[in-house]
Coordinates of C-alpha atoms and ligand atoms in Angstrom, one line a residue:
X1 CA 86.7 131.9 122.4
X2 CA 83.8 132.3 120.1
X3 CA 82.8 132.7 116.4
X4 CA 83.8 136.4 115.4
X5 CA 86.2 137.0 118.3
X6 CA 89.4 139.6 117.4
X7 CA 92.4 138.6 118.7
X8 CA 96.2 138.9 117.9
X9 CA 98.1 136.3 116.3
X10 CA 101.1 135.1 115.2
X11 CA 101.8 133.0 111.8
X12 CA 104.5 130.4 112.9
X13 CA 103.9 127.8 110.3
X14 CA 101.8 126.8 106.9
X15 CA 99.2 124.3 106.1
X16 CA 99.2 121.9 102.9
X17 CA 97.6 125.0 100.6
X18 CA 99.6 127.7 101.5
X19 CA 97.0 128.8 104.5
X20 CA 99.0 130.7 107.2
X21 CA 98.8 128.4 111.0
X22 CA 99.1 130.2 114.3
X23 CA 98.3 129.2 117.9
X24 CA 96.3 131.4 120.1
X25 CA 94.6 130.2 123.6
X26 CA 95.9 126.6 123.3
X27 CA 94.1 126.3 119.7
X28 CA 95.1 125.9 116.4
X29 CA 94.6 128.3 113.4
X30 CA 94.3 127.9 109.9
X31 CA 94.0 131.7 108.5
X32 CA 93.5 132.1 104.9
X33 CA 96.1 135.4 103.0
X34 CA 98.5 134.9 106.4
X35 CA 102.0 134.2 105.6
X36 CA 104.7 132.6 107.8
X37 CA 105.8 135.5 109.9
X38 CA 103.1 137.9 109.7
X39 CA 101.4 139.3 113.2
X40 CA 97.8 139.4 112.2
X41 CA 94.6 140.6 114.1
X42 CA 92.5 137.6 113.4
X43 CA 88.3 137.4 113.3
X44 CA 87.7 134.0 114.2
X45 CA 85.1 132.4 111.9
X46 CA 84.6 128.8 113.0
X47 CA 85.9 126.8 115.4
X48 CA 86.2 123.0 116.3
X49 CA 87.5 121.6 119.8
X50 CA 91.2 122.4 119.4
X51 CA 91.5 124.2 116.0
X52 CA 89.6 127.0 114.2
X53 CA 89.5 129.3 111.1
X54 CA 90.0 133.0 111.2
X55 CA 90.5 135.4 108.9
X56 CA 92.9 138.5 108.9
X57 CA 91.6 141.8 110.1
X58 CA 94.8 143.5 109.6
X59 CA 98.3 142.8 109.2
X60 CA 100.1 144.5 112.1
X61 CA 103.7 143.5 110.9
X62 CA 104.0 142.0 107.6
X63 CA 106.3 138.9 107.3
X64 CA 109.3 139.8 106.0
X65 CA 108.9 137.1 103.5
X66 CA 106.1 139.1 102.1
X67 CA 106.5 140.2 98.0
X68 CA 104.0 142.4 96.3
X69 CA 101.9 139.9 94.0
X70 CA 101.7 140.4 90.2
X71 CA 97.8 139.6 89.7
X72 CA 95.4 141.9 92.1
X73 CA 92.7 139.4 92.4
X74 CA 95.2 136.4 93.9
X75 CA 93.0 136.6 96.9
X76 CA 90.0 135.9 95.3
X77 CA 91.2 133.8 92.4
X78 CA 91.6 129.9 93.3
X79 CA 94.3 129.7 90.9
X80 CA 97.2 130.8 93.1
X81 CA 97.6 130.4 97.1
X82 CA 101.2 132.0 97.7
X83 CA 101.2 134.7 95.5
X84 CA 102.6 136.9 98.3
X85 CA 105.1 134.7 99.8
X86 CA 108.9 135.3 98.2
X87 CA 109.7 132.7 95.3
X88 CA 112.8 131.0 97.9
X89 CA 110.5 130.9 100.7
X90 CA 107.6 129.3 98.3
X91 CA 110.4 126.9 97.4
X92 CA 111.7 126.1 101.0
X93 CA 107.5 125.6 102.3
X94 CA 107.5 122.8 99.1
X95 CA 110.4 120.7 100.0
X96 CA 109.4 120.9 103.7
X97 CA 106.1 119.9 102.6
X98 CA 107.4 116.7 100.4
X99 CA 109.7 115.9 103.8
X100 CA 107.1 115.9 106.2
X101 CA 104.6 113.9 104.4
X102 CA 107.8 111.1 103.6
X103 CA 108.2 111.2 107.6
X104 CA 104.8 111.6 108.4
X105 CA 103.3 108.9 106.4
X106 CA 106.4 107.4 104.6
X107 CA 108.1 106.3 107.9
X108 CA 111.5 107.8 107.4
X109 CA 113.5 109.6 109.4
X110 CA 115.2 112.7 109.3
X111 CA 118.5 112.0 109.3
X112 CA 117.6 109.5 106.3
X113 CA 116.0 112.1 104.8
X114 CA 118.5 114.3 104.7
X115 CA 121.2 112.0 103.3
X116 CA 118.8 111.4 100.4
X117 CA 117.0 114.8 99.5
X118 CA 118.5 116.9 97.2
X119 CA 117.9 120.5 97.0
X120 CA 114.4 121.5 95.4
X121 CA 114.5 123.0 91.6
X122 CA 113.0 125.6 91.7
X123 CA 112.0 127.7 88.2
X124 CA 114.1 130.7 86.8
X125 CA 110.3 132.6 85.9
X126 CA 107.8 131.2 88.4
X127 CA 105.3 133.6 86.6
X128 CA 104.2 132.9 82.8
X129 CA 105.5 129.5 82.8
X130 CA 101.4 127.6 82.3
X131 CA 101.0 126.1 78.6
X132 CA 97.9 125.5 79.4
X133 CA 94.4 127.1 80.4
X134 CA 91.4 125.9 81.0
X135 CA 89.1 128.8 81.8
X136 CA 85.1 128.5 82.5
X137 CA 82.6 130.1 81.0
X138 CA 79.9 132.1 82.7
X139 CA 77.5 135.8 83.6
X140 CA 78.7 138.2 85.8
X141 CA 75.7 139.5 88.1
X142 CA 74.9 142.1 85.5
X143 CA 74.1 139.4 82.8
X144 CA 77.4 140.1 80.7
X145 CA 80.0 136.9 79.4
X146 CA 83.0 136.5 81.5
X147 CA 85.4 134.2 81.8
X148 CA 87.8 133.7 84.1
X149 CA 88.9 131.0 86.6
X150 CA 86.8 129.6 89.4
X151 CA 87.2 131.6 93.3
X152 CA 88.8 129.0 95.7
X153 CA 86.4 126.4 96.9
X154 CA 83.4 127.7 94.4
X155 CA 82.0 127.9 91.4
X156 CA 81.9 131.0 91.1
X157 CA 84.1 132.6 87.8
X158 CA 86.6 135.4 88.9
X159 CA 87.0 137.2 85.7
X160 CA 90.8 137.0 85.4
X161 CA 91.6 138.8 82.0
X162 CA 95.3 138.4 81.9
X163 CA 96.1 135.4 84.4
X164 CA 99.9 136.4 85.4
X165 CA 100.5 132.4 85.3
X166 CA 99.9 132.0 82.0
X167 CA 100.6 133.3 78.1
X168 CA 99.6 137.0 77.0
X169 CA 97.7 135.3 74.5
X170 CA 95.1 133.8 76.0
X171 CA 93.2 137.4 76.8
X172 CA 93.1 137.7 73.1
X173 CA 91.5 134.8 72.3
X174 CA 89.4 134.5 75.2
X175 CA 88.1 138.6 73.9
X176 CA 86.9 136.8 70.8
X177 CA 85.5 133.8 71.8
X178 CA 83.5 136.1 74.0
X179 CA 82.6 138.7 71.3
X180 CA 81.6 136.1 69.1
X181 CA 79.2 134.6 71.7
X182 CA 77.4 138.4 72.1
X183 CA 77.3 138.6 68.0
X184 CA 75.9 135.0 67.7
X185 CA 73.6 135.1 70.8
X186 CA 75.3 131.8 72.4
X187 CA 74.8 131.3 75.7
X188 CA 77.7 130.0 78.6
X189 CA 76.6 127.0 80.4
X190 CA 74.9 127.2 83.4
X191 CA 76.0 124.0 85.9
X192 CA 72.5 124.7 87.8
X193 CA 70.2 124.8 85.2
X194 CA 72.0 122.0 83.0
X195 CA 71.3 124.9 80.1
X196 CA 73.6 126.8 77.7
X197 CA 76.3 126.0 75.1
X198 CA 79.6 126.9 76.3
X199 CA 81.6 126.0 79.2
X200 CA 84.9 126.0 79.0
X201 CA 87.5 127.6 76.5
X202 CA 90.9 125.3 76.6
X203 CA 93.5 126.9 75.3
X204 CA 97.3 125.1 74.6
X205 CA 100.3 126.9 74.0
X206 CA 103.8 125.3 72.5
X207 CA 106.7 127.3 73.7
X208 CA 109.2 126.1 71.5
X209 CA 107.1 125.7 68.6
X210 CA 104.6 128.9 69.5
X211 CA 101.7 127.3 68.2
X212 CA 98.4 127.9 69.4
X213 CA 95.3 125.4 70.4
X214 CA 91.8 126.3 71.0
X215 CA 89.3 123.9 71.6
X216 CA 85.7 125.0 73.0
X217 CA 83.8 122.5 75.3
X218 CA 80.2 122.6 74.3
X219 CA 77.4 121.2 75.9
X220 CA 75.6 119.9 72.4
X221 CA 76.5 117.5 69.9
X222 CA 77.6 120.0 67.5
X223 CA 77.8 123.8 66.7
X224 CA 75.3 125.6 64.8
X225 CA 76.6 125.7 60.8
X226 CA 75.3 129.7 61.1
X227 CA 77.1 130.4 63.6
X228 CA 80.4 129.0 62.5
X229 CA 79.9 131.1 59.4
X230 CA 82.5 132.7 57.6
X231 CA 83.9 135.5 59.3
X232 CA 83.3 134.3 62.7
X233 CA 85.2 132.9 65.2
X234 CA 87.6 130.4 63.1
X235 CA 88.6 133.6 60.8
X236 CA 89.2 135.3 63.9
X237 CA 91.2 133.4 65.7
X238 CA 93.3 132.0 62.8
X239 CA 94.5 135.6 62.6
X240 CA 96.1 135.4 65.9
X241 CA 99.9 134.5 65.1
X242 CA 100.5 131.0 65.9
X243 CA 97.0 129.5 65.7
X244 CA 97.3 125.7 64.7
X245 CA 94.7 124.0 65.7
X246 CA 90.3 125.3 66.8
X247 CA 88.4 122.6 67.8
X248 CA 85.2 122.0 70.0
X249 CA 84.8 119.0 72.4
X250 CA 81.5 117.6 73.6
X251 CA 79.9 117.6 77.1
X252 CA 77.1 117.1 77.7
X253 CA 77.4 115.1 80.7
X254 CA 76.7 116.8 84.5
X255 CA 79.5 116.8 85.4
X256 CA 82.7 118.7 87.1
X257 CA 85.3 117.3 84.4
X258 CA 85.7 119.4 82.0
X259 CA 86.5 117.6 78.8
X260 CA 84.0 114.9 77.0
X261 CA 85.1 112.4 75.2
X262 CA 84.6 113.5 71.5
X263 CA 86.9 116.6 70.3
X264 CA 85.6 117.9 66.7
X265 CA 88.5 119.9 64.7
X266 CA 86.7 123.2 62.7
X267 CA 89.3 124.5 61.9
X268 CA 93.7 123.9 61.5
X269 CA 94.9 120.4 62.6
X270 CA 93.5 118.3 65.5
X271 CA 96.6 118.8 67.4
X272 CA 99.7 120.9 68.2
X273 CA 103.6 120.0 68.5
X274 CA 106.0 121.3 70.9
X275 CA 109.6 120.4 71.5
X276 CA 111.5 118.9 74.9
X277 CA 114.9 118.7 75.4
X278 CA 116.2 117.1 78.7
X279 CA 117.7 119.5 81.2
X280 CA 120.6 117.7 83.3
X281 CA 121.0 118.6 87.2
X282 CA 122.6 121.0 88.8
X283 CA 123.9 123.5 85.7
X284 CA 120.9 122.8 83.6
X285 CA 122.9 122.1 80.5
X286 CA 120.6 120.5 77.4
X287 CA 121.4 116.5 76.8
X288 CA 121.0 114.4 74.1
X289 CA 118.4 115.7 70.6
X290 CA 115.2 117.3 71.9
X291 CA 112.0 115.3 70.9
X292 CA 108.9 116.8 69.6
X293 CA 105.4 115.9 69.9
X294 CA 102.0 116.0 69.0
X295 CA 99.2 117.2 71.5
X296 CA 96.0 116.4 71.3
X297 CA 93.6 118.6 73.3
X298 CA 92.5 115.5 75.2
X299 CA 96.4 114.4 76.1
X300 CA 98.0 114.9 78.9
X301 CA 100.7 117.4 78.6
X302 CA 103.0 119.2 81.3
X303 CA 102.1 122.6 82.3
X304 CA 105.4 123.9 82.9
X305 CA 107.2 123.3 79.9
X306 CA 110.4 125.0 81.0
X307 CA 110.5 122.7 84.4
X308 CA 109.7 119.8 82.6
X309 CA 112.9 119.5 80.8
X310 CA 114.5 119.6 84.7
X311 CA 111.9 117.1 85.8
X312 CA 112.5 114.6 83.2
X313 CA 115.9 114.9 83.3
X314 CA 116.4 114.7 86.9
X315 CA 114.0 111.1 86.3
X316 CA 116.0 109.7 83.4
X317 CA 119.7 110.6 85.6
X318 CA 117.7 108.7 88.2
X319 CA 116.8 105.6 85.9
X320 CA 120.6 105.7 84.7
X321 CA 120.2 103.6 81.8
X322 CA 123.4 102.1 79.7
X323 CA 121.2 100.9 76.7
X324 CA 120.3 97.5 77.0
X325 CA 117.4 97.7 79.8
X326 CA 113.2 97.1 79.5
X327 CA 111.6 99.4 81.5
X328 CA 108.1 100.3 81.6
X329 CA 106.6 103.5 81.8
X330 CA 103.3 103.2 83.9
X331 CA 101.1 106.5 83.5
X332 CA 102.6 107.4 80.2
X333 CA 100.2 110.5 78.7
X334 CA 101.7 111.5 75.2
X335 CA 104.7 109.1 75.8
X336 CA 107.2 112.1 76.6
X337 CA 109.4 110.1 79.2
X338 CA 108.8 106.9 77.4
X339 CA 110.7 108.4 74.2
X340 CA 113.3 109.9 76.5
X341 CA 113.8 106.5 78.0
X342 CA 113.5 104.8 74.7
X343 CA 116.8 107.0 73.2
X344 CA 118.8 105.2 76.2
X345 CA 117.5 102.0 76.6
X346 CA 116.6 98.5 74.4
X347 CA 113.1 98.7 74.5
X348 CA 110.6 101.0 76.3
X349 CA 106.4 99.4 77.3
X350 CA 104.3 102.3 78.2
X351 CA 100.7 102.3 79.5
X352 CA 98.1 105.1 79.8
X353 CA 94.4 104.9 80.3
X354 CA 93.5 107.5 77.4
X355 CA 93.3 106.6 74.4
X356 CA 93.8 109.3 71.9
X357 CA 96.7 109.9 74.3
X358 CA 98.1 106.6 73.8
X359 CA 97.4 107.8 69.3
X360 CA 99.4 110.9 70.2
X361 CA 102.2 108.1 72.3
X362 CA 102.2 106.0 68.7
X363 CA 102.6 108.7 66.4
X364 CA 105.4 110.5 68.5
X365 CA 107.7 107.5 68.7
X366 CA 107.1 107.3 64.5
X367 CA 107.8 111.2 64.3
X368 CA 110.8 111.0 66.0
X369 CA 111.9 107.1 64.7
X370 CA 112.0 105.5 67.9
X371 CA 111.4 101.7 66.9
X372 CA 111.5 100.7 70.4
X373 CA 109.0 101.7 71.9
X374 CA 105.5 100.1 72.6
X375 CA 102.2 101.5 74.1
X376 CA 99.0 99.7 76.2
X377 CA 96.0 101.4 76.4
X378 CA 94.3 100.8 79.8
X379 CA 95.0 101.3 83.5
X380 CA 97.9 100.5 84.7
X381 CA 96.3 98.2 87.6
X382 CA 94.7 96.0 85.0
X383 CA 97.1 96.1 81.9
X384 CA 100.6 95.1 84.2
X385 CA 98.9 92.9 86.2
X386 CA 97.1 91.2 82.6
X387 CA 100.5 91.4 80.7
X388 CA 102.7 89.5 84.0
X389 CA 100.6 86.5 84.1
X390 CA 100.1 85.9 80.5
X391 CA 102.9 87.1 78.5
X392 CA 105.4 86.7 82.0
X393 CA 106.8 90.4 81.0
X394 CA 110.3 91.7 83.0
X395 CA 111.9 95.1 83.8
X396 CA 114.7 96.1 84.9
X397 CA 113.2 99.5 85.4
X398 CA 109.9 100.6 86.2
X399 CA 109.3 104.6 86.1
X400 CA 105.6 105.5 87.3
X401 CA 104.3 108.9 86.7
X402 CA 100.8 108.6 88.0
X403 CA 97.6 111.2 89.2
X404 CA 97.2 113.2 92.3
X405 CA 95.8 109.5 94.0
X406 CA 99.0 107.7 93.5
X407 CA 99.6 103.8 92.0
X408 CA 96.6 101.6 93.1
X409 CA 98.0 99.1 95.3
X410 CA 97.9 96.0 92.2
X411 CA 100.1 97.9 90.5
X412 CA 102.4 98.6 92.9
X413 CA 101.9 94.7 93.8
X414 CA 102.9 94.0 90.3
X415 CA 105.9 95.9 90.5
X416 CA 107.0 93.9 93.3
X417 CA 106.6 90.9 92.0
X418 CA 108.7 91.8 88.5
X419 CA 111.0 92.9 90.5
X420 CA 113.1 95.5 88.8
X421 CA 116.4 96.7 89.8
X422 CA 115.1 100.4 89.8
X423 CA 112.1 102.1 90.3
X424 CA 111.7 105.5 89.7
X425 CA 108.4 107.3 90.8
X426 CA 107.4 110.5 89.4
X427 CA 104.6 112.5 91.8
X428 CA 102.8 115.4 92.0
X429 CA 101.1 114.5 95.5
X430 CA 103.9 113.8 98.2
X431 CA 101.1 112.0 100.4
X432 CA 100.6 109.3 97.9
X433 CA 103.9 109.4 97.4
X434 CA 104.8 109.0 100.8
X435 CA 102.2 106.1 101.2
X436 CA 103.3 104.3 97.8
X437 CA 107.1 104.7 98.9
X438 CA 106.3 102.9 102.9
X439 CA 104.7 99.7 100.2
X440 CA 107.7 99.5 98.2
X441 CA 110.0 100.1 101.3
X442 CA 108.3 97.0 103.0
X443 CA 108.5 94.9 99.7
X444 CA 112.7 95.5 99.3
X445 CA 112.8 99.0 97.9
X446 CA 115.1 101.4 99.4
X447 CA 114.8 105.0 98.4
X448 CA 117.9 106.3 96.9
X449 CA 117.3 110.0 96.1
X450 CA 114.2 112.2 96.1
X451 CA 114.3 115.2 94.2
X452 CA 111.5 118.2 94.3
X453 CA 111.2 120.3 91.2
X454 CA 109.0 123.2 91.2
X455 CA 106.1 123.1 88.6
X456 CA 103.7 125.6 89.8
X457 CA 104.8 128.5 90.8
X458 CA 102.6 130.5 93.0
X459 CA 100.5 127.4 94.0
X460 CA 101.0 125.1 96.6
X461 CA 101.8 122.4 94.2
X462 CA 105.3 120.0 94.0
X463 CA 106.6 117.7 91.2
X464 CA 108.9 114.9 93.1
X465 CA 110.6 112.3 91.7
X466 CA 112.5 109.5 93.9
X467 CA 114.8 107.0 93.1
X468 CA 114.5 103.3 94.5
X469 CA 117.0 100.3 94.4
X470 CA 115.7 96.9 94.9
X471 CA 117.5 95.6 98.4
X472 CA 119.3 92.3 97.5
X473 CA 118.4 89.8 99.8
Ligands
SAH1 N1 104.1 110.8 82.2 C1 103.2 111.7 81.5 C2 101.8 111.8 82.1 C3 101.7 112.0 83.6 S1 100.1 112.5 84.1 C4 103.8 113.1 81.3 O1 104.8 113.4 82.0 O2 103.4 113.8 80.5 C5 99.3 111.0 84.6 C6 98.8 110.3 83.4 O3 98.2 109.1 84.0 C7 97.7 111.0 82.6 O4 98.0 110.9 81.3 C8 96.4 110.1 82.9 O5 95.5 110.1 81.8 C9 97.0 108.8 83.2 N2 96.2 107.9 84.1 C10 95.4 108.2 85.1 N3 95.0 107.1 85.7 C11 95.6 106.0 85.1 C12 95.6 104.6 85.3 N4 94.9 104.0 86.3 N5 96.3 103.8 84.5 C13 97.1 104.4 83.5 N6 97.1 105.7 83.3 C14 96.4 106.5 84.1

């Protein structure tokens, strides 16, 4: 076999991102657009000792779990990976995904497995459902403003005008953000030059409240006073029905993070509110009074609205609390599951490392009168850790909701040693997940239940959340 070689193959499995696997001549492949099921003729483009890339000639009989995608540039666009694969099958591929890695690197078995998983959650609309956009800001080759989001592996901007994952709205506002930038002669930001104004456009969406957040990231300290004039962009976008809140965040650092650390409101409030009722499992029925809250465009905030309300009520049945417990919320954001947890328990500690999320945490528990409720700025590693040796704090239930890298390994020390009855971890990468599961397993956890709920439609992405029970010994 060499580079460019054509030869027939079959897609029998899929990888981590939604790539489609076949074997051919004792090799693995890893083919990009394939879908389990398809027959492909493949080009081979690089190849190691017993595994190789190709990419698909043709498709000489289409899987039948092929659908016809809504967005014609899911190819190119790095935004979705399994546009083209059936919603059940998408499903089915994330809960295998979540079972292998707990096998694979979480030890278990299957038949364990199987006595624990529930099946996955999947989303009624797996299209539309993103609150949230983050789009870049850059030329096209013929020198015009685009925006759009970045091609898979690159840098470079697909203009995506109407991304099918997210709200109408944002084409609107990103059309005059962009028409605003020809009339004013602003300038995107180029990442090679370290030159230009504006790099991203963040725009927030509350589906129960419909209010609207724009926040431009700007690579200055400030914008120019002419060219937020009147009847520029603030009048503009404070037409658009629902506009709450137009603000501009600094960055001027070179870097691939998007936001800086100082947001500047123009225009509106510095924040907007949405509403979340828990959603209880299997019919979906609301529980309990809905809690709103304030979002700051520096806060961590669900995507998927819609699938949170499943997510966090699928974690609070897990927690099962009668009213009297302390349990700590370790990766906390805006304090959504910590004032969930706080409307069943005695008292609720929360920590979370930003800290104008941690304002938004404070001033959501006041909005919605939960007395009960505390907050920690700081990571979780140091502040648990800090807070067990001097102040000797318990739980009887520790729920963790942390980043794609999973709990560093002093907090899930902690953990151990305060020694709660429960421990419920929410994740949204099942291979730290796995790997934080096998420490707790060897330190008198036993999992109980793992759940997959499915917050990202059309991407490879999975939301899990698992239950464990501290072994009595
Ligand atoms: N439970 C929240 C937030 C989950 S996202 C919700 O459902 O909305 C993970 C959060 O962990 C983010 O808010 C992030 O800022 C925070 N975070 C990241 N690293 C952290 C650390 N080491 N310690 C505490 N919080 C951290």
């Amino acid at each position: 076999m060499k580079k460019n070689d054509i030869f027939e193959l079959e897609i029998t499995d899929m990888g981590t991102d939604g790539e489609g696997i076949g074997h051919y001549d004792g090799m693995t492949f890893f083919v990009k657009d394939a879908l389990i099921g398809d027959v492909i003729t493949a080009r081979a483009t690089k190849l190691k000792k017993n595994y190789g890339y190709a990419r698909v000639e043709e498709i000489k009989t289409p899987s039948t779990f092929r659908v016809e995608p809504q967005c014609e540039l899911h190819k190119r666009c790095g935004g979705c990976q399994i546009q083209a694969l059936s919603y059940e099958k998408q499903l089915e591929f994330k809960n295998n995904k979540v079972r292998n890695n707990l096998m694979r690197i979480g030890g278990f078995s299957e038949a364990k497995l199987d006595s624990k998983m529930q099946p996955p959650v999947g989303a009624d609309n797996p299209y539309r459902y993103r609150n949230k956009a983050q789009f870049p800001v850059g030329y096209d080759r013929d020198g015009n403003i685009v925006t759009g989001f970045y091609a898979s592996r690159s840098h470079n901007i697909i203009p995506v005008e109407d991304c099918r994952l997210g709200v109408p709205q944002n084409k609107e506002i990103l059309d005059i953000i962009k028409e605003w930038m020809n009339e004013c002669g602003i300038t995107p930001y180029d990442e090679n030059t370290h030159k230009g104004l504006v790099r991203h456009v963040l725009i927030r969406y509350g589906f129960t409240s419909k209010q609207i957040m724009v926040c431009l990231v700007i690579n200055a300290d400030e914008l120019e006073p002419e060219h937020l004039a009147a009847d520029t962009l603030c009048e503009r976008l404070s037409k658009i029905d629902g506009m709450t809140s137009i603000s501009y965040n600094i960055n001027k650092e070179n870097t691939n993070v998007i936001l800086g650390k100082k947001t500047v409101c123009i225009w509106g409030r510095p924040y907007i509110e949405d509403t979340i009722h828990l959603l209880s499992y299997p019919d979906f029925t609301p529980q309990g009074t809905g809690i709103t809250y304030q979002i700051s465009p520096q806060s961590f905030y669900q995507v998927n609205p819609v699938q949170t309300e499943r997510l966090y009520g699928t974690a609070l049945e897990f927690a099962d609390l009668n009213g009297g417990e302390t349990v700590w919320d370790l990766y906390c954001g805006i304090g959504t599951i910590s004032s969930f947890l706080a409307q069943k328990a005695g008292k609720v500690c929360g920590v979370e490392i930003i800290p104008a999320a941690i304002e938004d945490a404070r001033e959501n528990a006041k909005r919605n009168g939960l007395d009960n409720v505390e907050f920690f700025v700081g990571k979780a590693e140091e502040v648990l850790p800090e807070q067990y040796e001097k102040n000797h704090i318990k739980a009887d239930v520790i729920v963790v909701d942390p980043p794609r890298k999973g709990c560093d390994e002093l907090c899930l020390e902690t953990i151990v040693k305060m020694a709660p009855e429960k421990v419920v971890y929410v994740s949204c990468d099942s291979s730290t997940l796995a790997r934080d599961v096998k420490y707790l397993g060897e330190n008198g956890y036993a999992v109980k239940r793992v759940r997959t709920v499915d917050m990202f439609g059309m991407s490879g992405h999975v939301e899990t959340v698992c239950c464990l029970h501290r072994v009595n010994s």
